[in-house]
Coordinates of C-alpha atoms and ligand atoms in Angstrom, one line a residue:
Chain A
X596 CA 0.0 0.0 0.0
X597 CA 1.7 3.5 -0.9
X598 CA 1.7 6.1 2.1
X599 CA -0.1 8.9 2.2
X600 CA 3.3 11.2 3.3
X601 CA 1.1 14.3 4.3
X602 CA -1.2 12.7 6.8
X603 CA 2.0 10.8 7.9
X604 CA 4.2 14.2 8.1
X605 CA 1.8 17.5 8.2
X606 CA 3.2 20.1 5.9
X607 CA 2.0 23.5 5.9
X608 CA 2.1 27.1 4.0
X609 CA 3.5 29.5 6.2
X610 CA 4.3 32.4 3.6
X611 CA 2.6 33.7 0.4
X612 CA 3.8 36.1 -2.2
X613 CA 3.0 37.6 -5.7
X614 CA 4.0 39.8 -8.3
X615 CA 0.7 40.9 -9.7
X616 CA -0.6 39.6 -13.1
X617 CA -0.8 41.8 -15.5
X618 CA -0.2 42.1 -19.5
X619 CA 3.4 41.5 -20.9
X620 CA 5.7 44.6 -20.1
X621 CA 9.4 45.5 -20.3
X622 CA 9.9 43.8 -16.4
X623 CA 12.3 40.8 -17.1
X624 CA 11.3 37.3 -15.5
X625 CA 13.9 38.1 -12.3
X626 CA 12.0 40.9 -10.9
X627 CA 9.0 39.1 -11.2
X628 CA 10.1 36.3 -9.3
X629 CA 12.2 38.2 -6.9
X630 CA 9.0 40.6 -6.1
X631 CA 6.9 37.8 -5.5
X632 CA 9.4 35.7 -3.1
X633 CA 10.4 38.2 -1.5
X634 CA 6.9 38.7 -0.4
X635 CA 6.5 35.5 0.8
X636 CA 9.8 35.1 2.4
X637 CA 8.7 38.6 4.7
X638 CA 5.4 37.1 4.9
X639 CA 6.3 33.8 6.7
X640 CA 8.9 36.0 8.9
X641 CA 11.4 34.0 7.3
X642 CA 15.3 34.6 5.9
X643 CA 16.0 32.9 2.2
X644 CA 18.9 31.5 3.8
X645 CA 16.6 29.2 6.2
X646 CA 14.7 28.0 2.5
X647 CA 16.3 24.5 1.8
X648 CA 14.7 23.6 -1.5
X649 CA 13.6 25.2 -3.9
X650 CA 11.0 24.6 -7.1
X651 CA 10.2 27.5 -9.8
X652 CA 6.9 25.7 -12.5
X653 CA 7.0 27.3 -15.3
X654 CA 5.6 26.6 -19.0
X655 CA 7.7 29.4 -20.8
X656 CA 10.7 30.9 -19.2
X657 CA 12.8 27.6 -20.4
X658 CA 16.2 26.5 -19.8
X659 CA 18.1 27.1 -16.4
X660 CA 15.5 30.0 -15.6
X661 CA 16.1 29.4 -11.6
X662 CA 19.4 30.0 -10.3
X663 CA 20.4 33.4 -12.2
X664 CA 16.8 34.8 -10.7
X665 CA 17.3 32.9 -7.0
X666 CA 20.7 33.5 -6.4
X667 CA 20.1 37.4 -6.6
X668 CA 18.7 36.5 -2.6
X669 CA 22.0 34.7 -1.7
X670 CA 23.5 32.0 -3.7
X671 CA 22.9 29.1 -0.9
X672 CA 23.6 26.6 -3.0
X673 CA 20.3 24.7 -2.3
X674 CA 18.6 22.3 -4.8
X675 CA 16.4 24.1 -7.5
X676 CA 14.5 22.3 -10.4
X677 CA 12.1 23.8 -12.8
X678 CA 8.9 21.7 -13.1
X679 CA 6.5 22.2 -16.5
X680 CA 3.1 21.3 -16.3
X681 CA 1.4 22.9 -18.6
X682 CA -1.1 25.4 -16.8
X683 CA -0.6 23.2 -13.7
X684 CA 3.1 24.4 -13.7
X685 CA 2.8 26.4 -10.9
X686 CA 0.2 23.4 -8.7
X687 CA 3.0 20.9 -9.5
X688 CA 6.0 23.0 -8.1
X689 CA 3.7 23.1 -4.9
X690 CA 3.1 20.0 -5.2
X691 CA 6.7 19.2 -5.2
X692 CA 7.5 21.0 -2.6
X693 CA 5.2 19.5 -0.2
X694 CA 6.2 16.2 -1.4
X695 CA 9.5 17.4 -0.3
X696 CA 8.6 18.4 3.1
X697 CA 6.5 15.2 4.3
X698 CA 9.2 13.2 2.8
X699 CA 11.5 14.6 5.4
X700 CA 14.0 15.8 3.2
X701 CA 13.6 19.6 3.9
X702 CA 11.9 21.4 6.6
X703 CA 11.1 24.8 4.6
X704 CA 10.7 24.5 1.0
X705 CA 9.7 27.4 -1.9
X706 CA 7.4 26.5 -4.6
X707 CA 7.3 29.6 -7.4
X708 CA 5.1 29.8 -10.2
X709 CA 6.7 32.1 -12.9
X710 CA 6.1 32.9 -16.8
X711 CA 6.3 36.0 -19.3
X712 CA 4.6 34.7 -22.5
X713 CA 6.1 35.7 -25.3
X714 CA 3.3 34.8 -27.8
X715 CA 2.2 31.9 -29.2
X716 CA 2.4 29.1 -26.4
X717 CA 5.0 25.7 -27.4
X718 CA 2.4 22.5 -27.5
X719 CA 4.1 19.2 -27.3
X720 CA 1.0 17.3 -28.4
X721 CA 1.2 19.4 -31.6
X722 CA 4.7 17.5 -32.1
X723 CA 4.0 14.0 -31.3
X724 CA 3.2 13.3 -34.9
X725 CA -0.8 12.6 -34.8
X726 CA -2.8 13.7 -37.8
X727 CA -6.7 14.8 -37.3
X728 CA -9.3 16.5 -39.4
X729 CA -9.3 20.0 -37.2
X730 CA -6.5 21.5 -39.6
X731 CA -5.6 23.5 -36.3
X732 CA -9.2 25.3 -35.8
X733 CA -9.3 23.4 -32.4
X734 CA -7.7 25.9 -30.1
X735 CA -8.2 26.0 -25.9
X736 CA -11.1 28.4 -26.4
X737 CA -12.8 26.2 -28.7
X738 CA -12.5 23.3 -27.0
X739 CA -14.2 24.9 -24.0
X740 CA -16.9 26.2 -26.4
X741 CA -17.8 22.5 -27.9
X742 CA -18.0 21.4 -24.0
X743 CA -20.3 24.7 -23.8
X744 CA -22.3 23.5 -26.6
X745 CA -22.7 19.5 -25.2
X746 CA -23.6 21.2 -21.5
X747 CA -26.4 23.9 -22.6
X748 CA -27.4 20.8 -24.6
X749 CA -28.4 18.6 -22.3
X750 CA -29.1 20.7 -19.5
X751 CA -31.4 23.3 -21.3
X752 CA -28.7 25.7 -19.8
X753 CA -28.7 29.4 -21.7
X754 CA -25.5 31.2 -22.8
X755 CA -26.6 33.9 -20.4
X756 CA -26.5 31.4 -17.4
X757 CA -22.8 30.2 -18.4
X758 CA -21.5 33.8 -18.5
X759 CA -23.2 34.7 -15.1
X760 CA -20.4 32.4 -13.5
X761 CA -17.7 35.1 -15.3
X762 CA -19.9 37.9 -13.9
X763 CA -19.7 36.7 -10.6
X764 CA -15.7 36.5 -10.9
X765 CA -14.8 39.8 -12.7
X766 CA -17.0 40.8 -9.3
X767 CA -14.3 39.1 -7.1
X768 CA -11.2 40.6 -9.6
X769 CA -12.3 44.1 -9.0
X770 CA -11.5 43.5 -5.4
X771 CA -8.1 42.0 -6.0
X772 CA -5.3 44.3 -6.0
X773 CA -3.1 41.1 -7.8
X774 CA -5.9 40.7 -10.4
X775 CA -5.3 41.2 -14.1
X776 CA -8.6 42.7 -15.3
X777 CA -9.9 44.4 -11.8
X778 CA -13.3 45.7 -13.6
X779 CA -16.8 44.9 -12.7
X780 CA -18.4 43.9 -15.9
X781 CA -22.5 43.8 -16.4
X782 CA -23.8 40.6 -18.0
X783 CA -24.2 42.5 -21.5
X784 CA -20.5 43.6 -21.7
X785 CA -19.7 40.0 -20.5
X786 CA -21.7 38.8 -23.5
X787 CA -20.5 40.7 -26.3
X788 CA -17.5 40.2 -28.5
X789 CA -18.2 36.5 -29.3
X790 CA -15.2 34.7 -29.5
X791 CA -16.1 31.1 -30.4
X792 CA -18.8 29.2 -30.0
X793 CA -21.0 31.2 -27.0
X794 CA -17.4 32.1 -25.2
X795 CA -17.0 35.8 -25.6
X796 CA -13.7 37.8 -24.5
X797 CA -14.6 38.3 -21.2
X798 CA -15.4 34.5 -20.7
X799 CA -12.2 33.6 -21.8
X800 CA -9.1 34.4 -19.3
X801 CA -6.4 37.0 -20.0
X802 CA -2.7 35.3 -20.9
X803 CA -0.4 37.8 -19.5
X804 CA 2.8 38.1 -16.9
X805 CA 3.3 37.7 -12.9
X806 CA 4.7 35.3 -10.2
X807 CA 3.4 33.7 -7.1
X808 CA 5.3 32.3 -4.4
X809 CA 4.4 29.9 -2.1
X810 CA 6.9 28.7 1.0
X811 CA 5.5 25.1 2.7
X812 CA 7.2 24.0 6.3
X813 CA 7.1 21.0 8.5
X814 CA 6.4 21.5 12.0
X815 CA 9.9 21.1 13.1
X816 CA 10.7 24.6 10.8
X817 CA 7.8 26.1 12.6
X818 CA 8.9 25.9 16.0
X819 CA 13.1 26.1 15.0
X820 CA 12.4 29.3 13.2
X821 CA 9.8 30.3 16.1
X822 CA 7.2 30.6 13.5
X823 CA 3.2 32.2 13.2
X824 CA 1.4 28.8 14.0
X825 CA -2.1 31.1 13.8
X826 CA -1.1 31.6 10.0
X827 CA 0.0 28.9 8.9
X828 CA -2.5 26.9 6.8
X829 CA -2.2 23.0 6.2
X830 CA -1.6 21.5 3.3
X831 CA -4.3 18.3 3.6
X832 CA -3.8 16.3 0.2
X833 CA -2.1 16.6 -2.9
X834 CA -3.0 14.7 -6.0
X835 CA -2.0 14.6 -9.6
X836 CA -3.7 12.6 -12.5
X837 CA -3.8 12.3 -15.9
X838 CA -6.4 11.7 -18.8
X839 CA -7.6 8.0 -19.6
X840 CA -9.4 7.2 -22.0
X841 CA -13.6 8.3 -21.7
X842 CA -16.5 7.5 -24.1
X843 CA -18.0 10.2 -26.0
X844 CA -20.2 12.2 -23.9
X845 CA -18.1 11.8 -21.0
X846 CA -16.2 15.0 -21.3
X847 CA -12.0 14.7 -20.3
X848 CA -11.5 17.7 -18.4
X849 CA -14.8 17.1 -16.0
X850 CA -13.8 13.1 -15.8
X851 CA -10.5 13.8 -14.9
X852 CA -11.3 16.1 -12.2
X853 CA -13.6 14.1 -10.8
X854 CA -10.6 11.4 -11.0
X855 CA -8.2 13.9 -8.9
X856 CA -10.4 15.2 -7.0
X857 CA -11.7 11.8 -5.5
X858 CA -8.4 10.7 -4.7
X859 CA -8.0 14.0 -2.8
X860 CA -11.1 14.0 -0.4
X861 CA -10.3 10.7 0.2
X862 CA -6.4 11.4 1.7
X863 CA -8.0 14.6 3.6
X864 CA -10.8 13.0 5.0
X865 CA -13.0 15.4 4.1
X866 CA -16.4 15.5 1.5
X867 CA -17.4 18.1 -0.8
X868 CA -20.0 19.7 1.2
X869 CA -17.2 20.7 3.6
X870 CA -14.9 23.2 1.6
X871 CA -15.8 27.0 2.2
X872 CA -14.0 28.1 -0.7
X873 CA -12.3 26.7 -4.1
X874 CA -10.8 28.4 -6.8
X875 CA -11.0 25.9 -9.8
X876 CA -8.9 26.2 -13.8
X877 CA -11.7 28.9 -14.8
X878 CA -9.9 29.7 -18.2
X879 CA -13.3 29.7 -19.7
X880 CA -16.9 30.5 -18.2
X881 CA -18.5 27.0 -18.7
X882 CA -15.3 25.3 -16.8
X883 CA -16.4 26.8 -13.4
X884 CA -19.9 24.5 -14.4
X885 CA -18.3 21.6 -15.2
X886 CA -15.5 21.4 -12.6
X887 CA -18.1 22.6 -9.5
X888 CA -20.3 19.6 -11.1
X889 CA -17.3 17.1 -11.0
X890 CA -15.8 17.9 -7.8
X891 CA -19.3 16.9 -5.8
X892 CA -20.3 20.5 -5.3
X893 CA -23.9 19.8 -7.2
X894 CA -25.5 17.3 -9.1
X895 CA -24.7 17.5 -13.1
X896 CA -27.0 20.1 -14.4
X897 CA -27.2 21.9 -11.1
X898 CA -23.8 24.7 -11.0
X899 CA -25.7 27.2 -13.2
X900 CA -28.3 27.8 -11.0
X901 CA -25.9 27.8 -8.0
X902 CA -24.0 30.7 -9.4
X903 CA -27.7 32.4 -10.2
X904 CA -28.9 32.5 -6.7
X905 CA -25.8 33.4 -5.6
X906 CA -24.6 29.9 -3.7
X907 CA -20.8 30.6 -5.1
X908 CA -20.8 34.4 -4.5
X909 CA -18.4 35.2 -1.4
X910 CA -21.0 34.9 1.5
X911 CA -22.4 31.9 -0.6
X912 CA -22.1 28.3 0.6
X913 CA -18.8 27.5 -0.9
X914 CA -17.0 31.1 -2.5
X915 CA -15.7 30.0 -6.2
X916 CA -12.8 32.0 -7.2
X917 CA -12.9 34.4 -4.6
X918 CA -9.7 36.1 -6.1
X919 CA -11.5 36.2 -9.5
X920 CA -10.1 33.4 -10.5
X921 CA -8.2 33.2 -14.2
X922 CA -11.1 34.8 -15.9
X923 CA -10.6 37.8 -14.1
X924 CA -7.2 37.5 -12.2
X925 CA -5.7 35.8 -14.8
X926 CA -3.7 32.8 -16.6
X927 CA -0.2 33.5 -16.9
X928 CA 0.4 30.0 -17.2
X929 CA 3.4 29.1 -15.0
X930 CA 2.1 31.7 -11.7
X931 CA -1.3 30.5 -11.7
X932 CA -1.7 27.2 -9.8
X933 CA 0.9 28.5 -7.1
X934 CA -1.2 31.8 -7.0
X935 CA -4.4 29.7 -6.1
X936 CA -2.6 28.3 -3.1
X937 CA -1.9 31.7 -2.1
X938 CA -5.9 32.4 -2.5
X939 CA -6.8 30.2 -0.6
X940 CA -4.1 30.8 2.2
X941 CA -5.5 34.4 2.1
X942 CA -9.1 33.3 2.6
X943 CA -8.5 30.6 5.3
X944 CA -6.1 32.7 7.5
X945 CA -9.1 35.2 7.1
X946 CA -6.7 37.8 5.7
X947 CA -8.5 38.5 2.0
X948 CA -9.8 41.9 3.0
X949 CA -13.1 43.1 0.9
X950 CA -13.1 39.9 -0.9
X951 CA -13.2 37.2 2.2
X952 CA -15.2 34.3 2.5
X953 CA -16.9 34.3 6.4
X954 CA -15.3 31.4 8.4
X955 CA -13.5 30.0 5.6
X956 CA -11.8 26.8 7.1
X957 CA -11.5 24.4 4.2
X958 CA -10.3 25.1 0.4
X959 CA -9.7 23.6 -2.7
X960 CA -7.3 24.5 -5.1
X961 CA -7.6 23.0 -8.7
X962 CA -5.7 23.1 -12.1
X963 CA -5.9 21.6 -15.2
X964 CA -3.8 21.2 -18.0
X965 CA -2.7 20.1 -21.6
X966 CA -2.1 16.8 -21.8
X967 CA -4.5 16.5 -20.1
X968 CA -3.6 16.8 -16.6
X969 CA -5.0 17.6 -13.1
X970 CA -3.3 18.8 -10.1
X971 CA -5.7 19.1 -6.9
X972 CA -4.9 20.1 -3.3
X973 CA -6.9 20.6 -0.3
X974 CA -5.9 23.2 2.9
X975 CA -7.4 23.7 6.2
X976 CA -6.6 26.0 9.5
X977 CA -5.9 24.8 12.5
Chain B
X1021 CA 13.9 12.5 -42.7
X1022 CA 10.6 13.3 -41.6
X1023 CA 8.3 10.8 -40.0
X1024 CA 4.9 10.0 -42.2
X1025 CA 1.9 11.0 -40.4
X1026 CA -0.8 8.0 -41.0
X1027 CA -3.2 8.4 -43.9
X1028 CA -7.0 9.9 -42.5
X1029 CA -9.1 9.4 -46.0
X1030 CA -9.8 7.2 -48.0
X1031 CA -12.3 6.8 -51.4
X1032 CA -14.8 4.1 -52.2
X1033 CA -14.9 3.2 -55.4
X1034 CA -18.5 4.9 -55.8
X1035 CA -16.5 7.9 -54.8
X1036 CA -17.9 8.5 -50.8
X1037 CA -14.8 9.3 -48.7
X1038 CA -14.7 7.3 -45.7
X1039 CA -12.4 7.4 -42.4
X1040 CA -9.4 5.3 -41.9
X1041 CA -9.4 4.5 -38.2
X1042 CA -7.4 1.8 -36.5
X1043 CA -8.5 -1.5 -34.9
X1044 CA -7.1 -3.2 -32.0
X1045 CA -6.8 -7.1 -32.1
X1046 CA -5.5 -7.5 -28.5
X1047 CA -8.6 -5.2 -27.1
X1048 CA -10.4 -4.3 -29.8
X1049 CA -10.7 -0.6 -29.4
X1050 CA -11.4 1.1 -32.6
X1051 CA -10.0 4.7 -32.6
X1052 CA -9.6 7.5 -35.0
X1053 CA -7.4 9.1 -35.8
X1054 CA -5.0 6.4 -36.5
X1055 CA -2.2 6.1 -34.6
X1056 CA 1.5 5.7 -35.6
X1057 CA 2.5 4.5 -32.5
X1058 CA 0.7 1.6 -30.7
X1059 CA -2.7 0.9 -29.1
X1060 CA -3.9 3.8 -26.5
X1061 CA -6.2 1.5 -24.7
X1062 CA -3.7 -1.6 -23.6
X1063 CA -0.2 -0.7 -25.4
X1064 CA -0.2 -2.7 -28.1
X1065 CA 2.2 -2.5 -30.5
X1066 CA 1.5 -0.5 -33.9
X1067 CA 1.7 -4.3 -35.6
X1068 CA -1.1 -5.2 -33.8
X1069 CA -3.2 -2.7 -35.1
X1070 CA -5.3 -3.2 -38.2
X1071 CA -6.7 -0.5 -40.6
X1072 CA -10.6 -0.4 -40.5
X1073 CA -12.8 1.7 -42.6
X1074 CA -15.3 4.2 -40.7
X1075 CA -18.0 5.8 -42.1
X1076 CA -17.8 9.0 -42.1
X1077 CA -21.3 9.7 -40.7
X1078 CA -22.3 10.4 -37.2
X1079 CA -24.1 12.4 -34.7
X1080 CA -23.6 16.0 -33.9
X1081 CA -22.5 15.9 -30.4
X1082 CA -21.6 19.7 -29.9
X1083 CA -21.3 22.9 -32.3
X1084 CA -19.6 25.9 -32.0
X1085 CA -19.1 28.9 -34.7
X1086 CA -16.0 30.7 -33.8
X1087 CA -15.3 33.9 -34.9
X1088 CA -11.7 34.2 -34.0
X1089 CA -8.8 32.4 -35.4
X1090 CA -5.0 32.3 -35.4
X1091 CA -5.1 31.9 -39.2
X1092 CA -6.4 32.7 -42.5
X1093 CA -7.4 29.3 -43.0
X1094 CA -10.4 28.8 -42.6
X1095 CA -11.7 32.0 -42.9
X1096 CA -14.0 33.4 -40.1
X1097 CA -16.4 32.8 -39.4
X1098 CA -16.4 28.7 -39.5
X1099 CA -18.2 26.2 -37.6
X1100 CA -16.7 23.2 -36.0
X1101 CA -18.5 20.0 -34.4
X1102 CA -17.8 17.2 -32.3
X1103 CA -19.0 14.7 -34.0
X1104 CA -19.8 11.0 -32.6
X1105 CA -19.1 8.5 -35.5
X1106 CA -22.2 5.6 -36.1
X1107 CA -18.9 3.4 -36.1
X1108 CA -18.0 4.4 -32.0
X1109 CA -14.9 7.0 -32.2
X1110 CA -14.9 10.8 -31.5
X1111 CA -13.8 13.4 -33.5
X1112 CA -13.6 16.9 -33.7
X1113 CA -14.3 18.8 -37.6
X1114 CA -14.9 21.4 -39.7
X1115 CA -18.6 21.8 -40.7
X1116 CA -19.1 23.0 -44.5
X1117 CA -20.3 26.5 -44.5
X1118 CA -23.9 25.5 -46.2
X1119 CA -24.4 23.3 -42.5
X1120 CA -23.3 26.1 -40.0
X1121 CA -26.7 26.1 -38.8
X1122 CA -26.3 22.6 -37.3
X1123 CA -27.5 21.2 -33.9
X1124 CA -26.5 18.7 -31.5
X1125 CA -28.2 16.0 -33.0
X1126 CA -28.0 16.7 -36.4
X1127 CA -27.4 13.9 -38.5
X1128 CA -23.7 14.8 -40.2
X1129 CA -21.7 12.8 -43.1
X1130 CA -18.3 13.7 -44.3
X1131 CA -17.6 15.2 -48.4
X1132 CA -13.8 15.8 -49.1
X1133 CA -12.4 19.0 -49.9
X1134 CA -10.5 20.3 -52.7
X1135 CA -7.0 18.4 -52.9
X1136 CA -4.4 20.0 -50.6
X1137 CA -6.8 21.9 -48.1
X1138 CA -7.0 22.1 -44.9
X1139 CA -8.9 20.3 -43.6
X1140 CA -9.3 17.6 -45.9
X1141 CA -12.8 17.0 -45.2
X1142 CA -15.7 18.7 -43.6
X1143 CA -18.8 17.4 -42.5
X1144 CA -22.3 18.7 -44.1
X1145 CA -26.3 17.9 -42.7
X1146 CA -27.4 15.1 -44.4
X1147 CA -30.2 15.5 -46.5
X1148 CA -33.6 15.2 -45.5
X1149 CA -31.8 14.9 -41.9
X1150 CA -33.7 16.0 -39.0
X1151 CA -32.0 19.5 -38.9
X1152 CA -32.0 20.3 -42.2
X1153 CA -34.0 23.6 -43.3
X1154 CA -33.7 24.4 -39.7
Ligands
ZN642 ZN1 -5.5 -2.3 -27.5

């Protein structure tokens, strides 16, 4: 039987930082990332020189990115490894990190989530040598537009109801100071501009720069380093999948979440109906739908009229990407999974300001990416 | 040297395109597209994997008409479908532009495109189809 190592050895984040997302500018990668752990590392009351391990997920920033960028806080000579997960990127350097920690390797670890796209994103699918009948027209937005299409379908769902889930989380964004787009938008702004499909502009996520930093410690590091224990948040369950095969009609992304997510509740020891908040891979409207469905929030069919009578607004029963999640905070690829941690950190240490969730003890943090693949983890207060 | 990428199309001799998809003889999956590296199901290798014909006819499944592309080809706006094959697989296509009013559940069948476009073949609403005139 394999071990759980995070119920065996509790690991838990102790310091969050970002650099906020935004569109591409002059700013290299370095100052991004510095920004954003240095935050962090002042956050958790920590020195870098006390970090032990360190793991940057990024899509983008390619070769031997880390060192030239981490030295610049002391050149320590810990380990450092890039991780690339696709849009989980920044979700698997956590991942790793806390892998790291229960393990009993390290006692304080940094996960950072980094990219500065440079247009048009590298897709190793696109070079594995399979021919189709798309002739390219299937992009990410598409995609999410077909599962649009199948879910109004069969649910007798309108387009209207789908974007009210991107109204609700340009709502959140306005209140995020880290946020990309930080405007609130009325449902007919949200509706125009059709991009593909019933996915217009705004219910497709902005693609732009930032960091997030994330620092995870055992409870050794927390009382060596004389550490916050009212602040630090723990890190419950971590799990990764990837896609199997699914009949038509069962849709990849939603079956694979439900795959992750199963295997996380179970190594938490927690349902569904417990978490308070989640911020889900909300690249495009109908995902929020389809992943709320999936992860045992509500029946299939159901999410739509949860965001319309306002179940998933903050103050609802479970706040869906309270930071605005990346429709409205953004997607730059590598930051974003690590940045969700950081949400959810905020909202459990009950530290998220204008945009907190009341008692907020249990959260969910979920990503998706090509491939496909699915990182999931769950964090709870003490 | 470049690796081929596995044929998609074939012709009957009446002229009706059909698909070529791939069956497996250790699990008998049937997928399309053909693969050029071995069974997704179970891992068997790419010997043991045997060209079938497909129909190219199905079932609208989902339809979107997308009005922004990385492009030129196809022009904007198009309409692609995912379309569920009466032989079992999945696939994802370009609809002609005569059928860009088509439902889920529209009756589809592929006709092949000019030679050298991209794609090779889109699907249409089969006539006297229960979407047609829609
Ligand atoms: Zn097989």
């Amino acid at each position: 039987m394999t071990k759980n190592l995070l119920a065996e050895r509790p690991v838990y984040v102790v310091g969050i930082g970002f650099h906020p997302y935004r569109h591409r500018s002059d700013a290299t990668y370095v100052t991004l990332g510095l920004t954003a752990v240095r935050q962090a590392l002042d956050d958790a009351a920590v020195a870098w020189a006390d970090v032990e391990v360190a793991y940057t997920g990024t899509a983008l920033l390619g070769m031997g990115a880390s060192r030239i960028m981490l030295s610049r806080l002391g050149s320590t000579g810990i380990p450092m490894t890039q991780i690339e997960n696709a849009s989980a990127s920044g979700s698997s350097a956590v991942a790793q990190a806390c892998l790291d920690v229960a393990s009993g390797r390290s006692d304080l670890a940094l996960a950072l989530g980094l990219d500065k796209p440079r247009g048009g994103l590298p897709m190793g699918p696109a070079e594995a040598g399979m021919a189709n009948l798309e002739g390219g027209t299937i992009v990410p937005f598409t995609h999410f537009a077909l599962l649009a299409s199948e879910y109004m379908s069969a649910h007798g769902v309108s387009p209207e109801a789908v974007a009210k889930a991107a109204e609700k989380n340009h709502r959140n964004g306005a209140n995020n100071p880290n946020a990309q787009r930080q405007k609130i938008r009325s449902l007919a702004e949200i509706m125009a501009e059709p991009i593909s499909g019933s996915m217009t502009r705004l219910q497709c996520c902005p693609v732009g720069e930032g960091a997030a930093a994330v620092i995870v410690a055992s409870e050794e590091a927390i009382s060596r380093l004389g550490l916050d224990r009212s602040r630090a948040v723990r890190v419950l369950s971590s799990a990764t999948r990837t896609e199997r095969l699914y009949g038509p009609g069962e849709g990849i992304d939603a079956a694979l979440t439900a795959e992750t997510a199963k295997v996380a509740f179970e190594q938490a020891g927690i349902e569904p109906t417990d978490l308070d908040v989640l911020e889900v891979h909300d690249a495009f409207s109908i995902e929020e739908l389809l992943y709320t469905e999936a992860l045992g929030l509500c029946q299939p069919g159901e999410a739509a009229s949860l965001v319309a009578n306002g179940q998933f607004d903050l103050g609802g029963k479970c706040a869906v990407s309270p930071s605005g999640g990346l429709l409205a905070m953004g997607h730059p690829i590598g930051p974003t999974g690590a940045g969700q941690i950081g949400e959810i950190v905020r909202q459990l240490r009950g530290e998220a300001g204008s945009r907190q969730q009341p008692d907020a003890r249990t959260g969910l943090a979920h990503m998706v990416g090509v491939g496909a693949v699915c990182v999931v983890h769950v964090l709870q207060r003490g | 040297m470049s690796q081929p990428r596995p044929e998609l199309l074939g012709n009957s001799s009446d002229g009706t395109p059909f698909l070529i998809g791939q069956r497996c003889r250790h699990c008998s999956r049937v997928a399309f597209p053909p693969d050029p590296y071995g069974c997704e199901a179970c891992g068997a290798l790419i010997d043991q994997l045997d060209c079938v014909e497909l129909r190219a006819a199905g079932v609208v499944q989902a339809v979107a008409t997308v009005h922004r592309h990385h492009r030129e080809v196809p022009p904007t706006p198009f309409t692609v479908a995912a379309i569920v094959l009466d032989d079992g697989p999945l696939l994802k296509a370009v609809l002609t532009d005569q059928s860009a009013g088509a439902q889920v559940g529209d009756r589809v069948y592929g006709i092949a495109e000019p030679p050298d476009s991209s794609p090779p073949l889109r699907f249409t609403r089969e006539h006297g189809g229960p979407g047609v005139d829609r």
